[in-house]
N, CA, C and O of each residue as an XYZ file, in Angstrom:
292
protein
N       7.648    -18.820    -26.410
C       7.869    -18.807    -24.973
C       7.816    -17.369    -24.465
O       7.843    -16.417    -25.244
N       7.741    -17.236    -23.154
C       7.588    -15.934    -22.517
C       8.632    -15.763    -21.415
O       9.154    -16.737    -20.873
N       8.920    -14.511    -21.101
C       9.776    -14.168    -19.980
C       9.029    -13.131    -19.141
O       8.413    -12.217    -19.689
N       9.082    -13.269    -17.816
C       8.430    -12.301    -16.943
C       9.275    -11.039    -16.853
O      10.487    -11.104    -16.646
N       8.619     -9.884    -17.010
C       9.275     -8.583    -16.902
C       8.507     -7.782    -15.855
O       7.282     -7.678    -15.925
N       9.224     -7.218    -14.886
C       8.601     -6.434    -13.829
C       8.989     -4.970    -13.965
O      10.165     -4.641    -14.114
N       8.001     -4.103    -13.915
C       8.193     -2.655    -13.947
C       7.789     -2.107    -12.584
O       6.746     -2.471    -12.040
N       8.622     -1.231    -12.041
C       8.388     -0.634    -10.728
C       8.425      0.881    -10.868
O       9.249      1.410    -11.615
N       7.548      1.586    -10.164
C       7.495      3.033    -10.263
C       7.136      3.645     -8.917
O       6.629      2.986     -8.010
N       7.426      4.940     -8.837
C       7.056      5.743     -7.683
C       6.755      7.149     -8.194
O       7.589      7.751     -8.869
N       5.580      7.674     -7.882
C       5.176      8.996     -8.348
C       4.760      9.851     -7.167
O       4.529      9.351     -6.065
N       4.670     11.142     -7.415
C       4.126     12.065     -6.422
C       3.046     12.898     -7.102
O       3.132     13.182     -8.297
N       2.053     13.280     -6.355
C       0.946     14.108     -6.846
C       0.191     13.464     -8.000
O      -0.305     14.173     -8.875
N       0.093     12.146     -8.022
C      -0.621     11.447     -9.086
C      -2.095     11.310     -8.731
O      -2.452     10.882     -7.634
N      -2.944     11.683     -9.687
C      -4.379     11.482     -9.527
C      -4.803     10.154    -10.150
O      -5.889      9.648     -9.867
N      -3.935      9.588    -11.004
C      -4.222      8.309    -11.635
C      -2.984      7.759    -12.307
O      -2.142      8.521    -12.783
N      -2.865      6.440    -12.348
C      -1.729      5.766    -12.979
C      -2.264      4.611    -13.813
O      -3.146      3.871    -13.378
N      -1.714      4.465    -15.029
C      -2.133      3.377    -15.917
C      -0.906      2.769    -16.581
O       0.119      3.431    -16.743
N      -1.022      1.504    -16.963
C       0.056      0.781    -17.642
C      -0.501      0.254    -18.962
O      -1.602     -0.295    -19.008
N       0.273      0.428    -20.037
C      -0.174     -0.022    -21.353
C       0.915     -0.763    -22.103
O       2.100     -0.633    -21.798
N       0.496     -1.539    -23.087
C       1.416     -2.288    -23.942
C       1.166     -1.861    -25.379
O       0.027     -1.863    -25.845
N       2.237     -1.496    -26.083
C       2.175     -1.039    -27.476
C       1.277      0.177    -27.638
O       0.458      0.238    -28.556
N       1.436      1.150    -26.736
C       0.711      2.412    -26.808
C       1.613      3.514    -26.282
O       2.522      3.254    -25.494
N       1.366      4.740    -26.712
C       2.122      5.881    -26.203
C       1.428      6.528    -24.998
O       2.047      7.298    -24.263
N       0.139      6.212    -24.796
C      -0.636      6.742    -23.681
C      -1.433      5.586    -23.077
O      -2.373      5.081    -23.691
N      -1.051      5.178    -21.882
C      -1.674      4.010    -21.252
C      -3.123      4.256    -20.856
O      -3.863      3.297    -20.636
N      -3.550      5.510    -20.758
C      -4.957      5.777    -20.476
C      -5.821      5.534    -21.712
O      -6.988      5.164    -21.592
N      -5.247      5.742    -22.900
C      -5.993      5.536    -24.139
C      -5.949      4.085    -24.604
O      -6.867      3.618    -25.278
N      -4.885      3.373    -24.246
C      -4.744      1.958    -24.607
C      -4.280      1.169    -23.406
O      -3.152      0.677    -23.386
N      -5.137      1.039    -22.398
C      -4.687      0.452    -21.135
C      -4.565     -1.066    -21.150
O      -5.368     -1.774    -21.757
N      -3.542     -1.533    -20.468
C      -3.438     -2.943    -20.075
C      -4.044     -3.062    -18.679
O      -4.745     -4.024    -18.364
N      -3.747     -2.035    -17.834
C      -4.326     -1.994    -16.498
C      -4.463     -0.537    -16.062
O      -3.533      0.257    -16.199
N      -5.639     -0.204    -15.535
C      -5.934      1.132    -15.015
C      -5.994      1.110    -13.495
O      -5.926      0.052    -12.869
N      -6.123      2.292    -12.918
C      -6.320      2.450    -11.468
C      -5.201      1.822    -10.651
O      -5.449      1.178     -9.631
N      -3.975      2.015    -11.104
C      -2.818      1.511    -10.365
C      -2.452      2.492     -9.252
O      -2.813      3.666     -9.324
N      -1.740      2.024     -8.226
C      -1.343      2.919     -7.137
C      -0.257      3.897     -7.584
O       0.421      3.673     -8.587
N      -0.102      4.986     -6.827
C       0.915      5.992     -7.156
C       2.321      5.408     -7.125
O       3.201      5.866     -7.854
N       2.533      4.418     -6.298
C       3.806      3.694     -6.251
C       3.485      2.212     -6.267
O       2.603      1.754     -5.540
N       4.197      1.468     -7.090
C       3.919      0.039     -7.155
C       4.734     -0.655     -8.218
O       5.759     -0.143     -8.669
N       4.271     -1.826     -8.617
C       4.950     -2.588     -9.664
C       3.926     -3.462    -10.378
O       2.841     -3.731     -9.864
N       4.295     -3.892    -11.558
C       3.460     -4.784    -12.342
C       4.379     -5.744    -13.086
O       5.438     -5.350    -13.575
N       3.971     -6.996    -13.169
C       4.732     -8.018    -13.885
C       3.900     -8.481    -15.071
O       2.717     -8.793    -14.931
N       4.535     -8.523    -16.245
C       3.857     -8.973    -17.456
C       4.672    -10.090    -18.089
O       5.881    -10.190    -17.878
N       3.996    -10.929    -18.868
C       4.671    -11.981    -19.636
C       5.018    -11.424    -21.010
O       4.137    -11.158    -21.827
N       6.297    -11.254    -21.248
C       6.775    -10.708    -22.523
C       7.079    -11.858    -23.481
O       7.836    -12.765    -23.135
N       6.488    -11.829    -24.702
C       6.766    -12.886    -25.673
C       8.200    -12.769    -26.209
O       8.573    -11.731    -26.755
N       8.988    -13.810    -26.057
C      10.382    -13.801    -26.505
C      10.448    -13.556    -28.011
O       9.667    -14.113    -28.783
N      11.388    -12.720    -28.403
C      11.602    -12.438    -29.807
C      10.636    -11.433    -30.404
O      10.678    -11.180    -31.608
N       9.766    -10.855    -29.585
C       8.767     -9.906    -30.069
C       8.966     -8.571    -29.348
O       8.551     -8.432    -28.197
N       9.592     -7.588    -30.002
C       9.797     -6.299    -29.328
C       8.455     -5.622    -29.035
O       7.563     -5.605    -29.883
N       8.325     -5.074    -27.849
C       7.100     -4.383    -27.463
C       7.428     -3.116    -26.699
O       8.481     -2.997    -26.073
N       6.500     -2.173    -26.766
C       6.607     -0.923    -26.015
C       5.718     -1.046    -24.782
O       4.539     -1.386    -24.884
N       6.293     -0.769    -23.629
C       5.554     -0.760    -22.369
C       5.506      0.682    -21.876
O       6.529      1.366    -21.846
N       4.325      1.138    -21.492
C       4.127      2.545    -21.154
C       3.486      2.693    -19.784
O       2.522      2.002    -19.455
N       4.037      3.606    -18.989
C       3.428      4.004    -17.730
C       2.975      5.448    -17.902
O       3.787      6.320    -18.211
N       1.694      5.703    -17.706
C       1.144      7.053    -17.821
C       0.607      7.490    -16.464
O      -0.050      6.729    -15.754
N       0.911      8.740    -16.129
C       0.482      9.309    -14.852
C      -0.355     10.546    -15.132
O       0.070     11.446    -15.856
N      -1.551     10.581    -14.552
C      -2.417     11.753    -14.618
C      -2.142     12.556    -13.361
O      -2.495     12.145    -12.255
N      -1.507     13.709    -13.543
C      -1.109     14.518    -12.398
C      -2.264     15.288    -11.792
O      -3.299     15.489    -12.428
N      -2.076     15.715    -10.563
C      -3.099     16.511     -9.889
C      -3.302     17.855    -10.586
O      -4.291     18.543    -10.335
N      -2.352     18.234    -11.474
C      -2.468     19.472    -12.242
C      -3.231     19.262    -13.555
O      -3.384     20.202    -14.335
N      -3.710     18.034    -13.805
C      -4.490     17.750    -14.999
C      -3.684     17.342    -16.210
O      -4.253     17.132    -17.281
N      -2.372     17.224    -16.075
C      -1.492     16.881    -17.193
C      -1.148     15.389    -17.141
O      -0.869     14.844    -16.073
N      -1.172     14.732    -18.316
C      -0.760     13.324    -18.416
C       0.696     13.279    -18.867
O       1.074     13.905    -19.857
N       1.491     12.540    -18.136
C       2.898     12.330    -18.495
C       3.098     10.839    -18.699
O       2.719     10.031    -17.852
N       3.701     10.476    -19.836
C       3.934      9.067    -20.143
C       5.413      8.801    -20.361
O       6.112      9.592    -20.994
N       5.874      7.694    -19.837
C       7.227      7.188    -20.079
C       7.084      5.802    -20.679
O       6.231      5.025    -20.250
N       7.910      5.485    -21.665
C       7.812      4.158    -22.252
C       9.181      3.529    -22.408
O      10.204      4.211    -22.471
N       9.167      2.206    -22.469
C      10.369      1.406    -22.623
C      10.141      0.432    -23.753
O       9.083     -0.190    -23.846
N      11.135      0.299    -24.613
C      11.094     -0.723    -25.661
C      11.861     -1.915    -25.138
O      13.008     -1.786    -24.709
N      11.227     -3.080    -25.173
C      11.850     -4.278    -24.615
C      11.836     -5.379    -25.670
O      10.818     -5.631    -26.314
N      12.977     -6.022    -25.832
C      13.093     -7.142    -26.766
C      13.994     -8.187    -26.131
O      15.184     -7.942    -25.932
N      13.452     -9.325    -25.818
C      14.198    -10.406    -25.172
C      14.354    -11.555    -26.142
O      14.955    -12.574    -25.801
């Protein structure tokens, strides 16, 4: 079975935003690319299966910053 999980973010000076599953860099292992600088995404998380969800932001300064969450339901 699955449970819906929603991630919400807000960035400034972002040239690009990507969301990934089981990756440390969502641009290299994307679930979805070309996301807005501020927004949300809902995914179906498989119950009993821990996964890493990553939001990566490509800044206007050329640097990629990634934040990740480990989720286990």
